[in-house]
């Protein structure tokens, strides 16, 4: 085996990687740009162990680094091997990606089933990897022989060809997705939940009084006799939603705008 780079920890500031994620093994990749795009796809979904088997243009490759779009922690940890046997030598379970039908007696998974199998095996302490073939003709039968099972993507049979970056992205996505609870998003991308605690009653009363003062000069209350009933109805309407502090401040800002003046500091002017 000949290898360059080390599988050490990602450099400072690199995104977190999926714990025990599978190795991504590219067999004789031809273009540095494709290697870089694979690295970027891996980084997008938390994978970091990228292995290359005799890349055509050698390694390191500046075109790969440029195409990786700052996924430097993946690029810097790349390991290069002189043959496939060495690249998968430390793995217990290997999948081969291919779209072509072959007379090889191996189990065939879709990508979702495949990553579930990987996670199950890694839960038992097994190291796993996924093989991707050359840009022009994929993996040979001999190379697929190193795999325990095959992964085939559910694509349009009339246009079934995927490049290695697309294939790696699909598998990386399924890997991350399989580790999330139903409806969960990675923490970095989770939509923040606003505080929905109802505002203190004093703030609600302030809104009611502000609305009354804003309506007074408009003639809304019509006659002094009707004013108490109209105020009571308005207060009932304002009480119902359970406005938060931020919502009350936003509403008071709107009232101030209609009154043609800036909101007081305690009223607020936005949400």
GROMACS .gro file of N, CA and C in nm, residues 27-28 30 97-100 102 133-141 143-144 161:
model
   60
   27UNK      N    1  -1.246   0.448  -0.714
   27UNK     CA    2  -1.152   0.361  -0.785
   27UNK      C    3  -1.110   0.426  -0.916
   28UNK      N    4  -0.982   0.457  -0.927
   28UNK     CA    5  -0.922   0.518  -1.045
   28UNK      C    6  -1.000   0.639  -1.096
   30UNK      N    7  -1.074   0.989  -1.257
   30UNK     CA    8  -0.997   1.049  -1.365
   30UNK      C    9  -0.980   1.201  -1.350
   97UNK      N   10  -2.130   0.051  -0.575
   97UNK     CA   11  -2.237   0.120  -0.647
   97UNK      C   12  -2.224   0.090  -0.796
   98UNK      N   13  -2.334   0.047  -0.856
   98UNK     CA   14  -2.335   0.019  -0.999
   98UNK      C   15  -2.477   0.023  -1.052
   99UNK      N   16  -2.493   0.070  -1.174
   99UNK     CA   17  -2.626   0.076  -1.235
   99UNK      C   18  -2.646  -0.038  -1.335
  100UNK      N   19  -2.542  -0.111  -1.367
  100UNK     CA   20  -2.553  -0.215  -1.469
  100UNK      C   21  -2.585  -0.351  -1.407
  102UNK      N   22  -2.540  -0.734  -1.359
  102UNK     CA   23  -2.424  -0.823  -1.372
  102UNK      C   24  -2.461  -0.961  -1.320
  133UNK      N   25  -1.699   0.371  -0.896
  133UNK     CA   26  -1.609   0.339  -1.007
  133UNK      C   27  -1.567   0.459  -1.090
  134UNK      N   28  -1.501   0.429  -1.198
  134UNK     CA   29  -1.448   0.531  -1.288
  134UNK      C   30  -1.561   0.610  -1.354
  135UNK      N   31  -1.528   0.732  -1.394
  135UNK     CA   32  -1.628   0.817  -1.458
  135UNK      C   33  -1.684   0.754  -1.585
  136UNK      N   34  -1.602   0.685  -1.662
  136UNK     CA   35  -1.645   0.639  -1.794
  136UNK      C   36  -1.713   0.502  -1.792
  137UNK      N   37  -1.664   0.411  -1.706
  137UNK     CA   38  -1.724   0.278  -1.713
  137UNK      C   39  -1.743   0.211  -1.577
  138UNK      N   40  -1.731   0.285  -1.471
  138UNK     CA   41  -1.764   0.231  -1.339
  138UNK      C   42  -1.666   0.127  -1.288
  139UNK      N   43  -1.720   0.029  -1.220
  139UNK     CA   44  -1.639  -0.077  -1.158
  139UNK      C   45  -1.638  -0.203  -1.244
  140UNK      N   46  -1.528  -0.274  -1.240
  140UNK     CA   47  -1.520  -0.401  -1.311
  140UNK      C   48  -1.581  -0.511  -1.224
  141UNK      N   49  -1.611  -0.626  -1.288
  141UNK     CA   50  -1.664  -0.740  -1.212
  141UNK      C   51  -1.567  -0.783  -1.101
  143UNK      N   52  -1.358  -0.594  -0.937
  143UNK     CA   53  -1.363  -0.497  -0.827
  143UNK      C   54  -1.490  -0.513  -0.745
  144UNK      N   55  -1.600  -0.542  -0.813
  144UNK     CA   56  -1.725  -0.565  -0.741
  144UNK      C   57  -1.713  -0.690  -0.654
  161UNK      N   58  -2.741   0.684  -1.604
  161UNK     CA   59  -2.603   0.715  -1.569
  161UNK      C   60  -2.593   0.831  -1.471
   0.00000   0.00000   0.00000
